[in-house]
PDB file of C-alpha atoms in Angstrom:
ATOM      1  CA  UNK A   1      -1.059 -24.026  16.394  1.00 48.00           C
ATOM      2  CA  UNK A   2      -1.283 -27.528  15.390  1.00 48.00           C
ATOM      3  CA  UNK A   3      -0.035 -30.849  17.360  1.00 52.00           C
ATOM      4  CA  UNK A   4       2.664 -32.946  16.242  1.00 50.00           C
ATOM      5  CA  UNK A   5       1.049 -35.059  13.089  1.00 50.00           C
ATOM      6  CA  UNK A   6      -1.962 -33.127  12.068  1.00 53.00           C
ATOM      7  CA  UNK A   7      -2.458 -31.629   9.288  1.00 56.00           C
ATOM      8  CA  UNK A   8      -4.096 -28.399   8.534  1.00 65.00           C
ATOM      9  CA  UNK A   9      -7.263 -28.638   6.386  1.00 68.00           C
ATOM     10  CA  UNK A  10      -5.087 -26.312   3.580  1.00 64.00           C
ATOM     11  CA  UNK A  11      -2.738 -28.893   3.207  1.00 68.00           C
ATOM     12  CA  UNK A  12      -4.738 -31.753   3.090  1.00 64.00           C
ATOM     13  CA  UNK A  13      -7.392 -29.659   0.608  1.00 68.00           C
ATOM     14  CA  UNK A  14      -3.676 -28.537  -1.456  1.00 68.00           C
ATOM     15  CA  UNK A  15      -3.079 -31.981  -2.070  1.00 72.00           C
ATOM     16  CA  UNK A  16      -6.247 -33.855  -2.894  1.00 74.00           C
ATOM     17  CA  UNK A  17      -5.970 -30.981  -5.306  1.00 74.00           C
ATOM     18  CA  UNK A  18      -2.816 -32.089  -6.613  1.00 71.00           C
ATOM     19  CA  UNK A  19      -2.974 -36.127  -6.802  1.00 76.00           C
ATOM     20  CA  UNK A  20      -6.647 -35.364  -9.160  1.00 75.00           C
ATOM     21  CA  UNK A  21      -4.270 -32.941 -11.070  1.00 73.00           C
ATOM     22  CA  UNK A  22      -1.874 -35.608 -11.432  1.00 70.00           C
ATOM     23  CA  UNK A  23      -4.266 -38.381 -12.069  1.00 73.00           C
ATOM     24  CA  UNK A  24      -6.409 -36.739 -13.964  1.00 74.00           C
ATOM     25  CA  UNK A  25      -2.663 -35.291 -16.750  1.00 66.00           C
ATOM     26  CA  UNK A  26      -1.973 -39.448 -15.963  1.00 65.00           C
ATOM     27  CA  UNK A  27      -5.610 -40.787 -17.306  1.00 68.00           C
ATOM     28  CA  UNK A  28      -4.573 -38.243 -20.068  1.00 65.00           C
ATOM     29  CA  UNK A  29      -1.569 -39.453 -21.555  1.00 65.00           C
ATOM     30  CA  UNK A  30      -2.772 -42.876 -20.928  1.00 61.00           C
ATOM     31  CA  UNK A  31      -5.965 -42.520 -22.109  1.00 59.00           C
ATOM     32  CA  UNK A  32      -5.629 -40.686 -25.684  1.00 58.00           C
ATOM     33  CA  UNK A  33      -4.353 -43.212 -28.128  1.00 60.00           C
ATOM     34  CA  UNK A  34      -7.082 -45.382 -27.374  1.00 60.00           C
ATOM     35  CA  UNK A  35     -10.161 -42.799 -27.175  1.00 59.00           C
ATOM     36  CA  UNK A  36     -11.504 -40.887 -30.631  1.00 66.00           C
ATOM     37  CA  UNK A  37     -10.795 -38.188 -31.796  1.00 70.00           C
ATOM     38  CA  UNK A  38     -14.442 -36.887 -30.983  1.00 73.00           C
ATOM     39  CA  UNK A  39     -13.996 -37.226 -27.434  1.00 70.00           C
ATOM     40  CA  UNK A  40     -10.376 -35.853 -27.058  1.00 70.00           C
ATOM     41  CA  UNK A  41     -12.074 -32.894 -29.151  1.00 77.00           C
ATOM     42  CA  UNK A  42     -14.740 -33.236 -26.046  1.00 81.00           C
ATOM     43  CA  UNK A  43     -11.999 -32.639 -23.317  1.00 76.00           C
ATOM     44  CA  UNK A  44      -9.740 -30.286 -24.762  1.00 78.00           C
ATOM     45  CA  UNK A  45     -12.959 -28.620 -25.144  1.00 84.00           C
ATOM     46  CA  UNK A  46     -14.598 -28.886 -21.428  1.00 85.00           C
ATOM     47  CA  UNK A  47     -10.367 -28.014 -20.129  1.00 81.00           C
ATOM     48  CA  UNK A  48     -10.512 -24.982 -22.607  1.00 82.00           C
ATOM     49  CA  UNK A  49     -13.594 -23.708 -20.969  1.00 85.00           C
ATOM     50  CA  UNK A  50     -12.418 -23.386 -18.309  1.00 86.00           C
ATOM     51  CA  UNK A  51      -9.297 -22.603 -18.733  1.00 83.00           C
ATOM     52  CA  UNK A  52     -10.632 -19.780 -20.288  1.00 84.00           C
ATOM     53  CA  UNK A  53     -12.742 -19.133 -17.416  1.00 87.00           C
ATOM     54  CA  UNK A  54     -10.110 -18.631 -15.526  1.00 85.00           C
ATOM     55  CA  UNK A  55      -8.419 -16.013 -17.472  1.00 80.00           C
ATOM     56  CA  UNK A  56     -11.920 -13.868 -17.362  1.00 83.00           C
ATOM     57  CA  UNK A  57     -11.842 -14.119 -13.270  1.00 87.00           C
ATOM     58  CA  UNK A  58      -7.777 -12.796 -12.845  1.00 82.00           C
ATOM     59  CA  UNK A  59      -8.474 -10.039 -15.322  1.00 78.00           C
ATOM     60  CA  UNK A  60     -11.531  -8.868 -14.094  1.00 82.00           C
ATOM     61  CA  UNK A  61     -10.264  -9.482 -10.335  1.00 87.00           C
ATOM     62  CA  UNK A  62      -6.748  -7.168 -12.380  1.00 80.00           C
ATOM     63  CA  UNK A  63      -9.263  -4.753 -13.714  1.00 78.00           C
ATOM     64  CA  UNK A  64     -11.088  -3.837 -10.243  1.00 84.00           C
ATOM     65  CA  UNK A  65      -7.417  -3.755  -8.372  1.00 84.00           C
ATOM     66  CA  UNK A  66      -6.208  -1.271 -11.010  1.00 80.00           C
ATOM     67  CA  UNK A  67      -8.962   0.530 -11.105  1.00 79.00           C
ATOM     68  CA  UNK A  68      -8.469   1.076  -6.850  1.00 86.00           C
ATOM     69  CA  UNK A  69      -5.275   1.908  -7.624  1.00 82.00           C
ATOM     70  CA  UNK A  70      -5.931   4.249  -9.907  1.00 80.00           C
ATOM     71  CA  UNK A  71      -9.207   6.359  -7.308  1.00 82.00           C
ATOM     72  CA  UNK A  72      -6.465   6.345  -4.596  1.00 83.00           C
ATOM     73  CA  UNK A  73      -3.601   7.864  -6.644  1.00 79.00           C
ATOM     74  CA  UNK A  74      -5.560  10.291  -7.663  1.00 78.00           C
ATOM     75  CA  UNK A  75      -6.929  11.071  -4.285  1.00 80.00           C
ATOM     76  CA  UNK A  76      -5.637  15.012  -3.552  1.00 80.00           C
ATOM     77  CA  UNK A  77      -7.399  16.255  -0.574  1.00 81.00           C
ATOM     78  CA  UNK A  78      -4.418  15.269   2.602  1.00 80.00           C
ATOM     79  CA  UNK A  79      -4.022  18.158   4.018  1.00 83.00           C
ATOM     80  CA  UNK A  80      -7.777  19.164   4.254  1.00 85.00           C
ATOM     81  CA  UNK A  81      -9.000  15.952   5.114  1.00 87.00           C
ATOM     82  CA  UNK A  82     -10.964  16.179   8.656  1.00 90.00           C
ATOM     83  CA  UNK A  83      -9.279  14.060  10.694  1.00 90.00           C
ATOM     84  CA  UNK A  84      -5.805  15.584   9.441  1.00 88.00           C
ATOM     85  CA  UNK A  85      -6.522  19.156   9.989  1.00 89.00           C
ATOM     86  CA  UNK A  86      -8.120  18.312  13.244  1.00 93.00           C
ATOM     87  CA  UNK A  87      -5.357  15.588  14.825  1.00 92.00           C
ATOM     88  CA  UNK A  88      -2.630  18.274  13.541  1.00 92.00           C
ATOM     89  CA  UNK A  89      -5.259  21.058  16.176  1.00 93.00           C
ATOM     90  CA  UNK A  90      -4.528  18.661  19.040  1.00 95.00           C
ATOM     91  CA  UNK A  91      -0.969  17.587  18.366  1.00 93.00           C
ATOM     92  CA  UNK A  92       0.155  21.722  17.174  1.00 93.00           C
ATOM     93  CA  UNK A  93      -1.415  23.045  20.834  1.00 93.00           C
ATOM     94  CA  UNK A  94      -0.289  19.741  23.109  1.00 94.00           C
ATOM     95  CA  UNK A  95       3.165  21.302  22.012  1.00 92.00           C
ATOM     96  CA  UNK A  96       2.486  24.861  23.090  1.00 92.00           C
ATOM     97  CA  UNK A  97       0.947  23.691  26.022  1.00 93.00           C
ATOM     98  CA  UNK A  98       4.677  21.990  26.610  1.00 92.00           C
ATOM     99  CA  UNK A  99       6.635  25.103  25.526  1.00 90.00           C
ATOM    100  CA  UNK A 100       5.120  27.205  27.988  1.00 91.00           C
ATOM    101  CA  UNK A 101       6.770  24.721  30.665  1.00 91.00           C
ATOM    102  CA  UNK A 102      10.437  24.799  28.587  1.00 88.00           C
ATOM    103  CA  UNK A 103      10.166  28.511  29.146  1.00 89.00           C
ATOM    104  CA  UNK A 104       9.480  28.601  32.112  1.00 90.00           C
ATOM    105  CA  UNK A 105      12.595  26.268  32.459  1.00 87.00           C
ATOM    106  CA  UNK A 106      14.731  28.402  31.159  1.00 87.00           C
ATOM    107  CA  UNK A 107      13.768  31.844  33.168  1.00 88.00           C
ATOM    108  CA  UNK A 108      14.580  29.072  36.758  1.00 88.00           C
ATOM    109  CA  UNK A 109      17.938  28.349  34.520  1.00 87.00           C
ATOM    110  CA  UNK A 110      18.821  31.699  33.584  1.00 86.00           C
ATOM    111  CA  UNK A 111      18.007  33.114  37.024  1.00 88.00           C
ATOM    112  CA  UNK A 112      19.253  30.667  38.663  1.00 88.00           C
ATOM    113  CA  UNK A 113      22.684  31.017  36.469  1.00 85.00           C
ATOM    114  CA  UNK A 114      22.535  27.544  35.434  1.00 84.00           C
ATOM    115  CA  UNK A 115      24.324  27.381  31.649  1.00 81.00           C
ATOM    116  CA  UNK A 116      22.702  24.220  30.361  1.00 80.00           C
ATOM    117  CA  UNK A 117      19.282  26.127  31.088  1.00 77.00           C
ATOM    118  CA  UNK A 118      20.348  30.016  30.003  1.00 78.00           C
ATOM    119  CA  UNK A 119      17.696  31.035  27.628  1.00 80.00           C
ATOM    120  CA  UNK A 120      21.416  32.767  25.977  1.00 82.00           C
ATOM    121  CA  UNK A 121      22.203  29.032  24.939  1.00 82.00           C
ATOM    122  CA  UNK A 122      18.244  27.752  24.775  1.00 83.00           C
ATOM    123  CA  UNK A 123      16.287  30.451  23.000  1.00 86.00           C
ATOM    124  CA  UNK A 124      16.915  30.121  19.257  1.00 89.00           C
ATOM    125  CA  UNK A 125      16.915  26.729  19.741  1.00 89.00           C
ATOM    126  CA  UNK A 126      12.846  27.272  21.469  1.00 89.00           C
ATOM    127  CA  UNK A 127      12.168  29.597  18.970  1.00 91.00           C
ATOM    128  CA  UNK A 128      13.192  27.671  16.065  1.00 93.00           C
ATOM    129  CA  UNK A 129      11.072  24.669  17.489  1.00 92.00           C
ATOM    130  CA  UNK A 130       7.690  26.851  17.484  1.00 92.00           C
ATOM    131  CA  UNK A 131       8.353  27.932  14.312  1.00 93.00           C
ATOM    132  CA  UNK A 132       8.260  25.035  12.977  1.00 93.00           C
ATOM    133  CA  UNK A 133       5.636  22.883  14.643  1.00 93.00           C
ATOM    134  CA  UNK A 134       2.840  26.661  13.917  1.00 92.00           C
ATOM    135  CA  UNK A 135       4.131  26.576  10.490  1.00 94.00           C
ATOM    136  CA  UNK A 136       4.496  22.182  10.707  1.00 92.00           C
ATOM    137  CA  UNK A 137       1.229  21.839   8.699  1.00 92.00           C
ATOM    138  CA  UNK A 138       2.000  24.374   5.719  1.00 92.00           C
ATOM    139  CA  UNK A 139       5.813  23.403   5.221  1.00 93.00           C
ATOM    140  CA  UNK A 140       4.933  19.395   5.152  1.00 91.00           C
ATOM    141  CA  UNK A 141       1.671  20.281   2.418  1.00 90.00           C
ATOM    142  CA  UNK A 142       4.218  21.862   0.320  1.00 92.00           C
ATOM    143  CA  UNK A 143       6.151  18.454   0.477  1.00 92.00           C
ATOM    144  CA  UNK A 144       2.651  17.125  -0.373  1.00 89.00           C
ATOM    145  CA  UNK A 145       1.569  19.279  -3.059  1.00 88.00           C
ATOM    146  CA  UNK A 146       5.035  19.269  -5.022  1.00 91.00           C
ATOM    147  CA  UNK A 147       5.025  14.457  -4.819  1.00 89.00           C
ATOM    148  CA  UNK A 148       1.473  14.748  -5.892  1.00 87.00           C
ATOM    149  CA  UNK A 149       1.867  16.901  -9.077  1.00 87.00           C
ATOM    150  CA  UNK A 150       4.162  14.279 -10.460  1.00 87.00           C
ATOM    151  CA  UNK A 151       2.211  11.422  -8.934  1.00 84.00           C
ATOM    152  CA  UNK A 152      -0.319  13.309 -10.823  1.00 83.00           C
ATOM    153  CA  UNK A 153       1.119  13.472 -14.037  1.00 83.00           C
ATOM    154  CA  UNK A 154       2.301   9.807 -14.351  1.00 80.00           C
ATOM    155  CA  UNK A 155      -1.911   9.209 -13.306  1.00 78.00           C
ATOM    156  CA  UNK A 156      -2.481  10.997 -16.047  1.00 78.00           C
ATOM    157  CA  UNK A 157      -0.695   8.804 -18.724  1.00 74.00           C
ATOM    158  CA  UNK A 158      -2.207   5.336 -17.560  1.00 71.00           C
ATOM    159  CA  UNK A 159      -5.159   7.077 -16.429  1.00 70.00           C
ATOM    160  CA  UNK A 160      -7.095   6.789 -19.340  1.00 69.00           C
ATOM    161  CA  UNK A 161      -6.293   3.529 -20.644  1.00 68.00           C
ATOM    162  CA  UNK A 162      -6.833   1.974 -17.308  1.00 63.00           C
ATOM    163  CA  UNK A 163      -5.399  -1.670 -17.352  1.00 59.00           C
ATOM    164  CA  UNK A 164      -4.508  -1.599 -20.763  1.00 64.00           C
ATOM    165  CA  UNK A 165      -1.067  -0.658 -20.186  1.00 64.00           C
ATOM    166  CA  UNK A 166      -0.852  -3.083 -16.995  1.00 65.00           C
ATOM    167  CA  UNK A 167      -1.848  -4.983 -19.831  1.00 66.00           C
ATOM    168  CA  UNK A 168       0.397  -5.105 -22.389  1.00 69.00           C
ATOM    169  CA  UNK A 169       3.884  -4.449 -19.901  1.00 68.00           C
ATOM    170  CA  UNK A 170       2.839  -7.633 -17.999  1.00 67.00           C
ATOM    171  CA  UNK A 171       2.348  -9.141 -21.702  1.00 69.00           C
ATOM    172  CA  UNK A 172      -0.685 -11.188 -20.845  1.00 65.00           C
ATOM    173  CA  UNK A 173      -2.627  -9.586 -24.276  1.00 67.00           C
ATOM    174  CA  UNK A 174      -0.238 -12.943 -25.829  1.00 69.00           C
ATOM    175  CA  UNK A 175      -1.495 -15.679 -22.538  1.00 64.00           C
ATOM    176  CA  UNK A 176      -4.637 -17.033 -24.891  1.00 59.00           C
ATOM    177  CA  UNK A 177      -2.992 -17.118 -28.040  1.00 63.00           C
ATOM    178  CA  UNK A 178      -1.178 -21.097 -29.085  1.00 62.00           C
ATOM    179  CA  UNK A 179       1.927 -20.777 -30.367  1.00 55.00           C
TER     180      UNK A 179
END
């Protein structure tokens, strides 16, 4: 993508930011003994306000992401959603058409006395496949509903407080304290 010696804009900007941050820290370290306490207080206040704005921004983004997670995890209409209903009907009907072909193969195998395709050997497997495909939506619906009951139990536990539990879990409530 890049020729030898070329650098991406992201690499250049990240290096410039790093150099700028180092220069600011060096300036604060060298200038601290020479600058009055009032000037240092202003500098620290400005840096504190920048840090507070960044923490507020990250906290807001975190809260929005957690609320979206709660809504997505609480979704409970998988089986009745139109893509699943229409998709299942199409796949089921396509499989049922292939069952007709399989029945013809079994019939010709039985008439021609080919043991590999004889009805006594293939009919039990064929019936099991037909039952499983035609009831697959119900079977999958039972598994999804069982898992959804467990998921909604957990969601009920943290949906009330929203992002508060995750903030406590990650220890973000102590981010702004000075120790």
